[in-house]
């Protein structure tokens, strides 16, 4: 990739043209996506969300070739839809046309989860500070992405919101620095928390309700080729009105739940078992209950202090 060319150097009109002709590839950490899309709202969303990302025109190689297309039937005009394509295959059903920007992000996540088996691929957020990484695996509704967004906007380097990639040889956590997926009340909470943040358009009436994506901080994109060393595994859980509570959890229980959060644990077989076992062994493991972002930030700042500091 040409690292000195960023998406933001193109005008929106130029960017739309490159997407429409399928010439542009965007780099996100260790992977690149060559994109083809004729929809102007998708181009506008990508232009804002990925402004700081490296890109290349007519690349010699891309990891994935992705397209968003409107079906060539009556659905183009009657309750229009959009469909995600990868390598000329449509892996899932079309969605309403107004969900196109969100569908692209979900499709990019799927493409990694379905095929990136050179790494252990976890359904978890991850952030880095002073070279050390916290991994946040959690089921939907736990407040994981809200907490991830707040940390990324207050001094932690965003590695990933939805997919954490672990290198099996050395257990490094790789950085994707892609947008953070937020929904419903979390959107308003983070908008108030950081009014200057950049967002994609909101999509309504999705399976998850109201959704949108938060652009990664530019410094996270600038450093997306730097891995980090996992130090903590924290299972967050939002509970209205709760006081912050960080509780150590057993490594046996953590292993079981952690393996369940790995998309390709079974596919990797013995390597998957060994990678998860070594990862859990080297990390401090916790459950974390919270209700207020300021309290959560205070706890995580305390957690990341060097040993011996007050």
PDB file of C-alpha atoms in Angstrom:
ATOM      1  CA  UNK A   1       0.000   0.000   0.000  1.00  0.00           C
ATOM      2  CA  UNK A   2       1.059   3.584  -0.590  1.00  0.00           C
ATOM      3  CA  UNK A   3       1.139   4.641   3.044  1.00  0.00           C
ATOM      4  CA  UNK A   4       1.399   8.375   2.345  1.00  0.00           C
ATOM      5  CA  UNK A   5      -1.854   8.563   0.381  1.00  0.00           C
ATOM      6  CA  UNK A   6      -4.910   8.798   2.600  1.00  0.00           C
ATOM      7  CA  UNK A   7      -8.585   8.575   1.744  1.00  0.00           C
ATOM      8  CA  UNK A   8      -9.010  12.183   2.877  1.00  0.00           C
ATOM      9  CA  UNK A   9      -6.698  13.550   0.156  1.00  0.00           C
ATOM     10  CA  UNK A  10      -9.434  12.841  -2.391  1.00  0.00           C
ATOM     11  CA  UNK A  11     -12.368  15.168  -2.722  1.00  0.00           C
ATOM     12  CA  UNK A  12     -15.713  13.496  -2.137  1.00  0.00           C
ATOM     13  CA  UNK A  13     -16.413  13.651  -5.886  1.00  0.00           C
ATOM     14  CA  UNK A  14     -13.076  11.969  -6.686  1.00  0.00           C
ATOM     15  CA  UNK A  15     -13.669   9.349  -4.027  1.00  0.00           C
ATOM     16  CA  UNK A  16     -17.128   8.538  -5.399  1.00  0.00           C
ATOM     17  CA  UNK A  17     -15.641   8.076  -8.859  1.00  0.00           C
ATOM     18  CA  UNK A  18     -12.973   5.684  -7.578  1.00  0.00           C
ATOM     19  CA  UNK A  19     -15.565   3.631  -5.702  1.00  0.00           C
ATOM     20  CA  UNK A  20     -17.899   3.564  -8.690  1.00  0.00           C
ATOM     21  CA  UNK A  21     -15.136   2.182 -10.921  1.00  0.00           C
ATOM     22  CA  UNK A  22     -13.878  -0.260  -8.275  1.00  0.00           C
ATOM     23  CA  UNK A  23     -10.314   1.069  -8.451  1.00  0.00           C
ATOM     24  CA  UNK A  24      -9.780   1.911  -4.786  1.00  0.00           C
ATOM     25  CA  UNK A  25      -8.438  -0.292  -1.994  1.00  0.00           C
ATOM     26  CA  UNK A  26      -8.406   0.794   1.659  1.00  0.00           C
ATOM     27  CA  UNK A  27      -5.870  -0.573   4.132  1.00  0.00           C
ATOM     28  CA  UNK A  28      -7.020  -1.466   7.646  1.00  0.00           C
ATOM     29  CA  UNK A  29      -4.164  -2.836   9.718  1.00  0.00           C
ATOM     30  CA  UNK A  30      -2.895  -6.052   8.117  1.00  0.00           C
ATOM     31  CA  UNK A  31      -5.678  -6.367   5.507  1.00  0.00           C
ATOM     32  CA  UNK A  32      -6.916  -4.436   2.490  1.00  0.00           C
ATOM     33  CA  UNK A  33     -10.330  -4.249   0.869  1.00  0.00           C
ATOM     34  CA  UNK A  34     -10.823  -3.271  -2.756  1.00  0.00           C
ATOM     35  CA  UNK A  35     -14.252  -1.659  -2.919  1.00  0.00           C
ATOM     36  CA  UNK A  36     -16.843  -1.234  -5.647  1.00  0.00           C
ATOM     37  CA  UNK A  37     -20.004   0.752  -4.935  1.00  0.00           C
ATOM     38  CA  UNK A  38     -22.129   3.187  -6.918  1.00  0.00           C
ATOM     39  CA  UNK A  39     -24.205   4.446  -3.976  1.00  0.00           C
ATOM     40  CA  UNK A  40     -23.414   8.073  -3.057  1.00  0.00           C
ATOM     41  CA  UNK A  41     -24.422   7.757   0.620  1.00  0.00           C
ATOM     42  CA  UNK A  42     -21.999   4.854   1.070  1.00  0.00           C
ATOM     43  CA  UNK A  43     -19.227   6.885  -0.540  1.00  0.00           C
ATOM     44  CA  UNK A  44     -19.969   9.811   1.790  1.00  0.00           C
ATOM     45  CA  UNK A  45     -19.913   7.560   4.856  1.00  0.00           C
ATOM     46  CA  UNK A  46     -16.656   5.871   3.862  1.00  0.00           C
ATOM     47  CA  UNK A  47     -15.030   9.192   2.982  1.00  0.00           C
ATOM     48  CA  UNK A  48     -15.702  10.435   6.507  1.00  0.00           C
ATOM     49  CA  UNK A  49     -15.065   7.252   8.485  1.00  0.00           C
ATOM     50  CA  UNK A  50     -11.851   6.277   6.674  1.00  0.00           C
ATOM     51  CA  UNK A  51     -10.402   9.735   5.952  1.00  0.00           C
ATOM     52  CA  UNK A  52      -7.134   8.909   7.762  1.00  0.00           C
ATOM     53  CA  UNK A  53      -6.685   5.412   6.304  1.00  0.00           C
ATOM     54  CA  UNK A  54      -4.055   4.588   3.666  1.00  0.00           C
ATOM     55  CA  UNK A  55      -5.429   3.718   0.260  1.00  0.00           C
ATOM     56  CA  UNK A  56      -4.229   2.786  -3.197  1.00  0.00           C
ATOM     57  CA  UNK A  57      -5.619   3.042  -6.702  1.00  0.00           C
ATOM     58  CA  UNK A  58      -5.450  -0.041  -8.922  1.00  0.00           C
ATOM     59  CA  UNK A  59      -3.507  -2.133  -6.405  1.00  0.00           C
ATOM     60  CA  UNK A  60      -1.572  -5.158  -7.599  1.00  0.00           C
ATOM     61  CA  UNK A  61      -3.133  -7.179  -4.760  1.00  0.00           C
ATOM     62  CA  UNK A  62      -5.987  -6.838  -2.262  1.00  0.00           C
ATOM     63  CA  UNK A  63      -7.033  -9.323   0.406  1.00  0.00           C
ATOM     64  CA  UNK A  64     -10.728  -8.881  -0.320  1.00  0.00           C
ATOM     65  CA  UNK A  65     -12.778  -7.652  -3.268  1.00  0.00           C
ATOM     66  CA  UNK A  66     -16.060  -6.263  -1.975  1.00  0.00           C
ATOM     67  CA  UNK A  67     -19.089  -4.665  -3.610  1.00  0.00           C
ATOM     68  CA  UNK A  68     -22.453  -3.250  -2.570  1.00  0.00           C
ATOM     69  CA  UNK A  69     -25.098  -3.555  -5.263  1.00  0.00           C
ATOM     70  CA  UNK A  70     -28.782  -2.878  -5.627  1.00  0.00           C
ATOM     71  CA  UNK A  71     -30.695  -5.930  -6.940  1.00  0.00           C
ATOM     72  CA  UNK A  72     -31.423  -5.816 -10.669  1.00  0.00           C
ATOM     73  CA  UNK A  73     -35.175  -6.259 -10.296  1.00  0.00           C
ATOM     74  CA  UNK A  74     -38.232  -4.346  -9.103  1.00  0.00           C
ATOM     75  CA  UNK A  75     -36.530  -3.902  -5.736  1.00  0.00           C
ATOM     76  CA  UNK A  76     -34.526  -1.101  -7.325  1.00  0.00           C
ATOM     77  CA  UNK A  77     -37.664   1.068  -7.069  1.00  0.00           C
ATOM     78  CA  UNK A  78     -40.172  -0.720  -4.810  1.00  0.00           C
ATOM     79  CA  UNK A  79     -38.891  -0.888  -1.241  1.00  0.00           C
ATOM     80  CA  UNK A  80     -35.342  -0.792  -2.577  1.00  0.00           C
ATOM     81  CA  UNK A  81     -32.686  -3.087  -1.157  1.00  0.00           C
ATOM     82  CA  UNK A  82     -28.935  -3.472  -1.190  1.00  0.00           C
ATOM     83  CA  UNK A  83     -26.786  -6.612  -1.200  1.00  0.00           C
ATOM     84  CA  UNK A  84     -23.227  -7.274  -0.014  1.00  0.00           C
ATOM     85  CA  UNK A  85     -20.920  -9.150  -2.388  1.00  0.00           C
ATOM     86  CA  UNK A  86     -17.445 -10.546  -1.780  1.00  0.00           C
ATOM     87  CA  UNK A  87     -15.385 -12.207  -4.494  1.00  0.00           C
ATOM     88  CA  UNK A  88     -18.554 -12.342  -6.653  1.00  0.00           C
ATOM     89  CA  UNK A  89     -20.526 -14.202  -3.976  1.00  0.00           C
ATOM     90  CA  UNK A  90     -23.485 -12.847  -1.971  1.00  0.00           C
ATOM     91  CA  UNK A  91     -23.194 -14.564   1.433  1.00  0.00           C
ATOM     92  CA  UNK A  92     -26.384 -13.188   2.988  1.00  0.00           C
ATOM     93  CA  UNK A  93     -29.792 -11.744   2.220  1.00  0.00           C
ATOM     94  CA  UNK A  94     -30.303  -8.145   1.001  1.00  0.00           C
ATOM     95  CA  UNK A  95     -31.187  -5.402   3.468  1.00  0.00           C
ATOM     96  CA  UNK A  96     -33.253  -2.222   3.028  1.00  0.00           C
ATOM     97  CA  UNK A  97     -31.427   0.325   0.868  1.00  0.00           C
ATOM     98  CA  UNK A  98     -31.108   2.905   3.649  1.00  0.00           C
ATOM     99  CA  UNK A  99     -29.000   0.461   5.675  1.00  0.00           C
ATOM    100  CA  UNK A 100     -26.288   0.305   3.007  1.00  0.00           C
ATOM    101  CA  UNK A 101     -23.459   2.102   4.901  1.00  0.00           C
ATOM    102  CA  UNK A 102     -23.996  -0.065   7.980  1.00  0.00           C
ATOM    103  CA  UNK A 103     -24.289  -3.204   5.847  1.00  0.00           C
ATOM    104  CA  UNK A 104     -20.872  -2.563   4.342  1.00  0.00           C
ATOM    105  CA  UNK A 105     -19.264  -2.408   7.794  1.00  0.00           C
ATOM    106  CA  UNK A 106     -21.053  -5.585   8.896  1.00  0.00           C
ATOM    107  CA  UNK A 107     -19.964  -7.281   5.681  1.00  0.00           C
ATOM    108  CA  UNK A 108     -16.329  -6.330   6.199  1.00  0.00           C
ATOM    109  CA  UNK A 109     -16.511  -7.832   9.692  1.00  0.00           C
ATOM    110  CA  UNK A 110     -18.026 -11.010   8.267  1.00  0.00           C
ATOM    111  CA  UNK A 111     -15.333 -11.342   5.622  1.00  0.00           C
ATOM    112  CA  UNK A 112     -12.618 -11.365   8.276  1.00  0.00           C
ATOM    113  CA  UNK A 113     -14.486 -13.662  10.664  1.00  0.00           C
ATOM    114  CA  UNK A 114     -15.182 -16.143   7.859  1.00  0.00           C
ATOM    115  CA  UNK A 115     -11.714 -16.409   6.388  1.00  0.00           C
ATOM    116  CA  UNK A 116      -8.869 -14.831   8.404  1.00  0.00           C
ATOM    117  CA  UNK A 117      -7.676 -18.122   9.879  1.00  0.00           C
ATOM    118  CA  UNK A 118      -3.996 -17.165   9.981  1.00  0.00           C
ATOM    119  CA  UNK A 119      -4.991 -15.442  13.223  1.00  0.00           C
ATOM    120  CA  UNK A 120      -7.187 -16.312  16.188  1.00  0.00           C
ATOM    121  CA  UNK A 121     -10.215 -14.124  15.483  1.00  0.00           C
ATOM    122  CA  UNK A 122     -12.116 -13.032  18.583  1.00  0.00           C
ATOM    123  CA  UNK A 123     -15.499 -11.338  18.875  1.00  0.00           C
ATOM    124  CA  UNK A 124     -14.094  -8.703  21.200  1.00  0.00           C
ATOM    125  CA  UNK A 125     -12.955  -5.106  21.393  1.00  0.00           C
ATOM    126  CA  UNK A 126      -9.325  -4.321  22.106  1.00  0.00           C
ATOM    127  CA  UNK A 127      -7.383  -1.195  23.023  1.00  0.00           C
ATOM    128  CA  UNK A 128      -3.751  -0.458  23.833  1.00  0.00           C
ATOM    129  CA  UNK A 129      -1.947   1.793  26.275  1.00  0.00           C
ATOM    130  CA  UNK A 130       1.826   1.923  26.839  1.00  0.00           C
ATOM    131  CA  UNK A 131       2.211  -1.201  24.721  1.00  0.00           C
ATOM    132  CA  UNK A 132      -0.256  -3.246  26.775  1.00  0.00           C
ATOM    133  CA  UNK A 133      -3.657  -4.362  25.515  1.00  0.00           C
ATOM    134  CA  UNK A 134      -7.008  -4.847  27.171  1.00  0.00           C
ATOM    135  CA  UNK A 135      -9.388  -7.270  25.443  1.00  0.00           C
ATOM    136  CA  UNK A 136     -13.126  -6.790  26.009  1.00  0.00           C
ATOM    137  CA  UNK A 137     -15.148  -9.866  24.999  1.00  0.00           C
ATOM    138  CA  UNK A 138     -18.853  -9.552  25.707  1.00  0.00           C
ATOM    139  CA  UNK A 139     -22.278 -10.574  24.409  1.00  0.00           C
ATOM    140  CA  UNK A 140     -24.567  -8.012  22.696  1.00  0.00           C
ATOM    141  CA  UNK A 141     -26.060  -5.484  25.103  1.00  0.00           C
ATOM    142  CA  UNK A 142     -23.163  -5.640  27.567  1.00  0.00           C
ATOM    143  CA  UNK A 143     -21.991  -2.089  26.832  1.00  0.00           C
ATOM    144  CA  UNK A 144     -18.756  -3.334  25.263  1.00  0.00           C
ATOM    145  CA  UNK A 145     -18.775  -0.988  22.254  1.00  0.00           C
ATOM    146  CA  UNK A 146     -19.850   2.001  24.356  1.00  0.00           C
ATOM    147  CA  UNK A 147     -16.960   1.387  26.733  1.00  0.00           C
ATOM    148  CA  UNK A 148     -14.608   0.819  23.799  1.00  0.00           C
ATOM    149  CA  UNK A 149     -15.618   4.132  22.192  1.00  0.00           C
ATOM    150  CA  UNK A 150     -15.155   6.056  25.456  1.00  0.00           C
ATOM    151  CA  UNK A 151     -11.696   4.578  26.056  1.00  0.00           C
ATOM    152  CA  UNK A 152     -10.655   5.255  22.452  1.00  0.00           C
ATOM    153  CA  UNK A 153     -11.715   8.892  22.827  1.00  0.00           C
ATOM    154  CA  UNK A 154      -9.822   9.317  26.119  1.00  0.00           C
ATOM    155  CA  UNK A 155      -6.260   8.165  25.591  1.00  0.00           C
ATOM    156  CA  UNK A 156      -6.446   4.467  24.780  1.00  0.00           C
ATOM    157  CA  UNK A 157      -5.426   3.439  21.254  1.00  0.00           C
ATOM    158  CA  UNK A 158      -8.226   1.668  19.417  1.00  0.00           C
ATOM    159  CA  UNK A 159      -7.160  -1.645  17.937  1.00  0.00           C
ATOM    160  CA  UNK A 160     -10.627  -2.951  17.121  1.00  0.00           C
ATOM    161  CA  UNK A 161     -14.243  -2.789  18.234  1.00  0.00           C
ATOM    162  CA  UNK A 162     -15.773  -5.977  16.829  1.00  0.00           C
ATOM    163  CA  UNK A 163     -12.897  -8.291  15.857  1.00  0.00           C
ATOM    164  CA  UNK A 164      -9.641  -8.754  17.722  1.00  0.00           C
ATOM    165  CA  UNK A 165      -6.921 -10.547  15.761  1.00  0.00           C
ATOM    166  CA  UNK A 166      -4.348 -12.511  17.772  1.00  0.00           C
ATOM    167  CA  UNK A 167      -1.110 -13.688  16.159  1.00  0.00           C
ATOM    168  CA  UNK A 168      -0.681 -17.309  17.351  1.00  0.00           C
ATOM    169  CA  UNK A 169       3.130 -17.297  17.210  1.00  0.00           C
ATOM    170  CA  UNK A 170       3.730 -14.455  19.685  1.00  0.00           C
ATOM    171  CA  UNK A 171       0.196 -13.603  20.954  1.00  0.00           C
ATOM    172  CA  UNK A 172       0.386 -10.037  19.633  1.00  0.00           C
ATOM    173  CA  UNK A 173      -2.956  -8.249  19.251  1.00  0.00           C
ATOM    174  CA  UNK A 174      -3.101  -6.634  15.811  1.00  0.00           C
ATOM    175  CA  UNK A 175      -4.733  -3.304  15.040  1.00  0.00           C
ATOM    176  CA  UNK A 176      -7.527  -2.778  12.527  1.00  0.00           C
ATOM    177  CA  UNK A 177      -8.453   0.771  13.596  1.00  0.00           C
ATOM    178  CA  UNK A 178     -11.877   0.488  11.972  1.00  0.00           C
ATOM    179  CA  UNK A 179     -15.063   2.345  12.981  1.00  0.00           C
ATOM    180  CA  UNK A 180     -16.856   1.537  16.238  1.00  0.00           C
ATOM    181  CA  UNK A 181     -20.379   0.129  15.883  1.00  0.00           C
ATOM    182  CA  UNK A 182     -22.870   1.809  18.251  1.00  0.00           C
ATOM    183  CA  UNK A 183     -26.609   1.485  18.624  1.00  0.00           C
ATOM    184  CA  UNK A 184     -29.666   3.048  20.260  1.00  0.00           C
ATOM    185  CA  UNK A 185     -28.982   4.954  23.514  1.00  0.00           C
ATOM    186  CA  UNK A 186     -25.219   4.429  23.177  1.00  0.00           C
ATOM    187  CA  UNK A 187     -25.190   6.725  20.149  1.00  0.00           C
ATOM    188  CA  UNK A 188     -26.590   9.670  22.112  1.00  0.00           C
ATOM    189  CA  UNK A 189     -24.327   8.915  25.071  1.00  0.00           C
ATOM    190  CA  UNK A 190     -21.129   9.010  22.992  1.00  0.00           C
ATOM    191  CA  UNK A 191     -22.312  12.025  20.965  1.00  0.00           C
ATOM    192  CA  UNK A 192     -22.628  13.947  24.225  1.00  0.00           C
ATOM    193  CA  UNK A 193     -19.374  12.482  25.546  1.00  0.00           C
ATOM    194  CA  UNK A 194     -17.367  13.709  22.523  1.00  0.00           C
ATOM    195  CA  UNK A 195     -19.265  16.289  20.407  1.00  0.00           C
ATOM    196  CA  UNK A 196     -16.388  16.657  17.917  1.00  0.00           C
ATOM    197  CA  UNK A 197     -16.347  12.986  16.903  1.00  0.00           C
ATOM    198  CA  UNK A 198     -17.051  12.012  13.292  1.00  0.00           C
ATOM    199  CA  UNK A 199     -19.970   9.692  12.496  1.00  0.00           C
ATOM    200  CA  UNK A 200     -21.589   7.783   9.646  1.00  0.00           C
ATOM    201  CA  UNK A 201     -25.291   8.401   8.928  1.00  0.00           C
ATOM    202  CA  UNK A 202     -27.667   6.588  11.252  1.00  0.00           C
ATOM    203  CA  UNK A 203     -29.701   3.607  10.059  1.00  0.00           C
ATOM    204  CA  UNK A 204     -33.121   2.934  11.560  1.00  0.00           C
ATOM    205  CA  UNK A 205     -35.301  -0.139  12.015  1.00  0.00           C
ATOM    206  CA  UNK A 206     -32.406  -2.587  11.690  1.00  0.00           C
ATOM    207  CA  UNK A 207     -32.344  -5.894  13.570  1.00  0.00           C
ATOM    208  CA  UNK A 208     -30.313  -4.033  16.209  1.00  0.00           C
ATOM    209  CA  UNK A 209     -32.524  -0.945  16.235  1.00  0.00           C
ATOM    210  CA  UNK A 210     -30.942   2.425  15.480  1.00  0.00           C
ATOM    211  CA  UNK A 211     -27.285   2.014  14.528  1.00  0.00           C
ATOM    212  CA  UNK A 212     -24.337   4.028  13.276  1.00  0.00           C
ATOM    213  CA  UNK A 213     -20.540   3.951  13.240  1.00  0.00           C
ATOM    214  CA  UNK A 214     -18.022   6.207  14.968  1.00  0.00           C
ATOM    215  CA  UNK A 215     -14.837   7.075  13.072  1.00  0.00           C
ATOM    216  CA  UNK A 216     -11.634   5.812  14.720  1.00  0.00           C
ATOM    217  CA  UNK A 217      -9.381   8.521  16.186  1.00  0.00           C
ATOM    218  CA  UNK A 218      -6.725   9.547  13.612  1.00  0.00           C
ATOM    219  CA  UNK A 219      -3.881   8.610  15.966  1.00  0.00           C
ATOM    220  CA  UNK A 220      -5.202   5.047  16.103  1.00  0.00           C
ATOM    221  CA  UNK A 221      -5.079   4.877  12.308  1.00  0.00           C
ATOM    222  CA  UNK A 222      -1.587   6.370  12.204  1.00  0.00           C
ATOM    223  CA  UNK A 223      -0.343   3.570  14.484  1.00  0.00           C
ATOM    224  CA  UNK A 224      -2.391   0.701  13.073  1.00  0.00           C
ATOM    225  CA  UNK A 225       0.740  -1.188  12.005  1.00  0.00           C
ATOM    226  CA  UNK A 226       1.869  -1.395  15.643  1.00  0.00           C
ATOM    227  CA  UNK A 227       0.698  -4.513  17.524  1.00  0.00           C
ATOM    228  CA  UNK A 228       0.271  -4.656  21.285  1.00  0.00           C
ATOM    229  CA  UNK A 229       0.828  -7.198  24.031  1.00  0.00           C
ATOM    230  CA  UNK A 230      -2.370  -8.486  25.691  1.00  0.00           C
ATOM    231  CA  UNK A 231      -2.254  -7.850  29.434  1.00  0.00           C
ATOM    232  CA  UNK A 232      -5.891  -7.841  30.593  1.00  0.00           C
ATOM    233  CA  UNK A 233      -9.077  -9.678  29.641  1.00  0.00           C
ATOM    234  CA  UNK A 234     -12.093  -7.807  31.007  1.00  0.00           C
ATOM    235  CA  UNK A 235     -15.703  -8.914  30.551  1.00  0.00           C
ATOM    236  CA  UNK A 236     -17.755  -5.694  30.834  1.00  0.00           C
ATOM    237  CA  UNK A 237     -21.409  -5.527  31.790  1.00  0.00           C
ATOM    238  CA  UNK A 238     -23.495  -2.379  31.807  1.00  0.00           C
ATOM    239  CA  UNK A 239     -26.096  -2.220  34.577  1.00  0.00           C
ATOM    240  CA  UNK A 240     -28.161   0.918  35.107  1.00  0.00           C
ATOM    241  CA  UNK A 241     -27.378   2.641  38.399  1.00  0.00           C
ATOM    242  CA  UNK A 242     -24.593   0.228  39.349  1.00  0.00           C
ATOM    243  CA  UNK A 243     -21.419   1.309  41.063  1.00  0.00           C
ATOM    244  CA  UNK A 244     -18.190   0.363  39.244  1.00  0.00           C
ATOM    245  CA  UNK A 245     -16.976  -3.065  40.325  1.00  0.00           C
ATOM    246  CA  UNK A 246     -13.883  -4.844  39.004  1.00  0.00           C
ATOM    247  CA  UNK A 247     -13.808  -8.470  40.125  1.00  0.00           C
ATOM    248  CA  UNK A 248     -11.075 -11.053  39.421  1.00  0.00           C
ATOM    249  CA  UNK A 249     -12.358 -14.109  37.597  1.00  0.00           C
ATOM    250  CA  UNK A 250     -10.878 -17.591  37.343  1.00  0.00           C
ATOM    251  CA  UNK A 251      -8.746 -18.454  34.352  1.00  0.00           C
ATOM    252  CA  UNK A 252     -10.667 -21.692  33.844  1.00  0.00           C
ATOM    253  CA  UNK A 253     -13.940 -19.806  33.408  1.00  0.00           C
ATOM    254  CA  UNK A 254     -12.210 -17.183  31.306  1.00  0.00           C
ATOM    255  CA  UNK A 255     -10.793 -19.853  28.994  1.00  0.00           C
ATOM    256  CA  UNK A 256     -14.247 -21.345  28.399  1.00  0.00           C
ATOM    257  CA  UNK A 257     -15.939 -18.030  27.702  1.00  0.00           C
ATOM    258  CA  UNK A 258     -12.978 -16.742  25.704  1.00  0.00           C
ATOM    259  CA  UNK A 259     -12.998 -19.790  23.435  1.00  0.00           C
ATOM    260  CA  UNK A 260     -16.738 -19.252  22.875  1.00  0.00           C
ATOM    261  CA  UNK A 261     -15.948 -15.722  21.659  1.00  0.00           C
ATOM    262  CA  UNK A 262     -13.462 -16.973  19.042  1.00  0.00           C
ATOM    263  CA  UNK A 263     -14.948 -17.305  15.557  1.00  0.00           C
ATOM    264  CA  UNK A 264     -12.362 -19.827  14.386  1.00  0.00           C
ATOM    265  CA  UNK A 265     -11.433 -21.668  17.592  1.00  0.00           C
ATOM    266  CA  UNK A 266     -12.680 -25.008  16.248  1.00  0.00           C
ATOM    267  CA  UNK A 267     -11.250 -24.416  12.784  1.00  0.00           C
ATOM    268  CA  UNK A 268      -7.770 -23.859  14.221  1.00  0.00           C
ATOM    269  CA  UNK A 269      -8.042 -27.054  16.251  1.00  0.00           C
ATOM    270  CA  UNK A 270      -5.033 -27.696  18.485  1.00  0.00           C
ATOM    271  CA  UNK A 271      -3.533 -24.341  17.518  1.00  0.00           C
ATOM    272  CA  UNK A 272      -6.732 -22.598  18.640  1.00  0.00           C
ATOM    273  CA  UNK A 273      -6.696 -24.398  21.999  1.00  0.00           C
ATOM    274  CA  UNK A 274      -3.023 -23.619  22.525  1.00  0.00           C
ATOM    275  CA  UNK A 275      -3.386 -19.956  21.534  1.00  0.00           C
ATOM    276  CA  UNK A 276      -6.335 -19.343  23.856  1.00  0.00           C
ATOM    277  CA  UNK A 277      -4.611 -21.205  26.718  1.00  0.00           C
ATOM    278  CA  UNK A 278      -1.423 -19.164  26.411  1.00  0.00           C
ATOM    279  CA  UNK A 279      -3.337 -15.921  25.999  1.00  0.00           C
ATOM    280  CA  UNK A 280      -5.442 -16.473  29.113  1.00  0.00           C
ATOM    281  CA  UNK A 281      -2.379 -17.588  31.059  1.00  0.00           C
ATOM    282  CA  UNK A 282      -0.485 -14.362  30.397  1.00  0.00           C
ATOM    283  CA  UNK A 283      -3.423 -12.015  31.127  1.00  0.00           C
ATOM    284  CA  UNK A 284      -5.101 -10.729  34.271  1.00  0.00           C
ATOM    285  CA  UNK A 285      -8.780 -11.653  34.019  1.00  0.00           C
ATOM    286  CA  UNK A 286     -11.719  -9.658  35.380  1.00  0.00           C
ATOM    287  CA  UNK A 287     -15.448  -9.063  35.301  1.00  0.00           C
ATOM    288  CA  UNK A 288     -16.376  -5.380  35.245  1.00  0.00           C
ATOM    289  CA  UNK A 289     -19.767  -3.899  36.120  1.00  0.00           C
ATOM    290  CA  UNK A 290     -20.447  -0.233  35.394  1.00  0.00           C
ATOM    291  CA  UNK A 291     -23.137   2.329  34.689  1.00  0.00           C
ATOM    292  CA  UNK A 292     -21.250   5.642  34.233  1.00  0.00           C
ATOM    293  CA  UNK A 293     -18.508   6.191  31.666  1.00  0.00           C
ATOM    294  CA  UNK A 294     -16.512   8.518  33.932  1.00  0.00           C
ATOM    295  CA  UNK A 295     -16.337   5.780  36.571  1.00  0.00           C
ATOM    296  CA  UNK A 296     -15.289   3.232  33.956  1.00  0.00           C
ATOM    297  CA  UNK A 297     -12.527   5.493  32.666  1.00  0.00           C
ATOM    298  CA  UNK A 298     -11.207   5.963  36.180  1.00  0.00           C
ATOM    299  CA  UNK A 299     -11.079   2.192  36.736  1.00  0.00           C
ATOM    300  CA  UNK A 300      -9.312   1.502  33.445  1.00  0.00           C
ATOM    301  CA  UNK A 301      -6.830   4.320  34.011  1.00  0.00           C
ATOM    302  CA  UNK A 302      -6.036   2.788  37.404  1.00  0.00           C
ATOM    303  CA  UNK A 303      -5.722  -0.649  35.825  1.00  0.00           C
ATOM    304  CA  UNK A 304      -3.178   0.607  33.278  1.00  0.00           C
ATOM    305  CA  UNK A 305      -0.902   2.321  35.802  1.00  0.00           C
ATOM    306  CA  UNK A 306       2.590   0.825  36.074  1.00  0.00           C
ATOM    307  CA  UNK A 307       3.048  -1.376  39.130  1.00  0.00           C
ATOM    308  CA  UNK A 308       4.126   0.637  42.124  1.00  0.00           C
ATOM    309  CA  UNK A 309       2.323   3.837  41.061  1.00  0.00           C
ATOM    310  CA  UNK A 310      -0.471   5.160  43.250  1.00  0.00           C
TER     311      UNK A 310
END
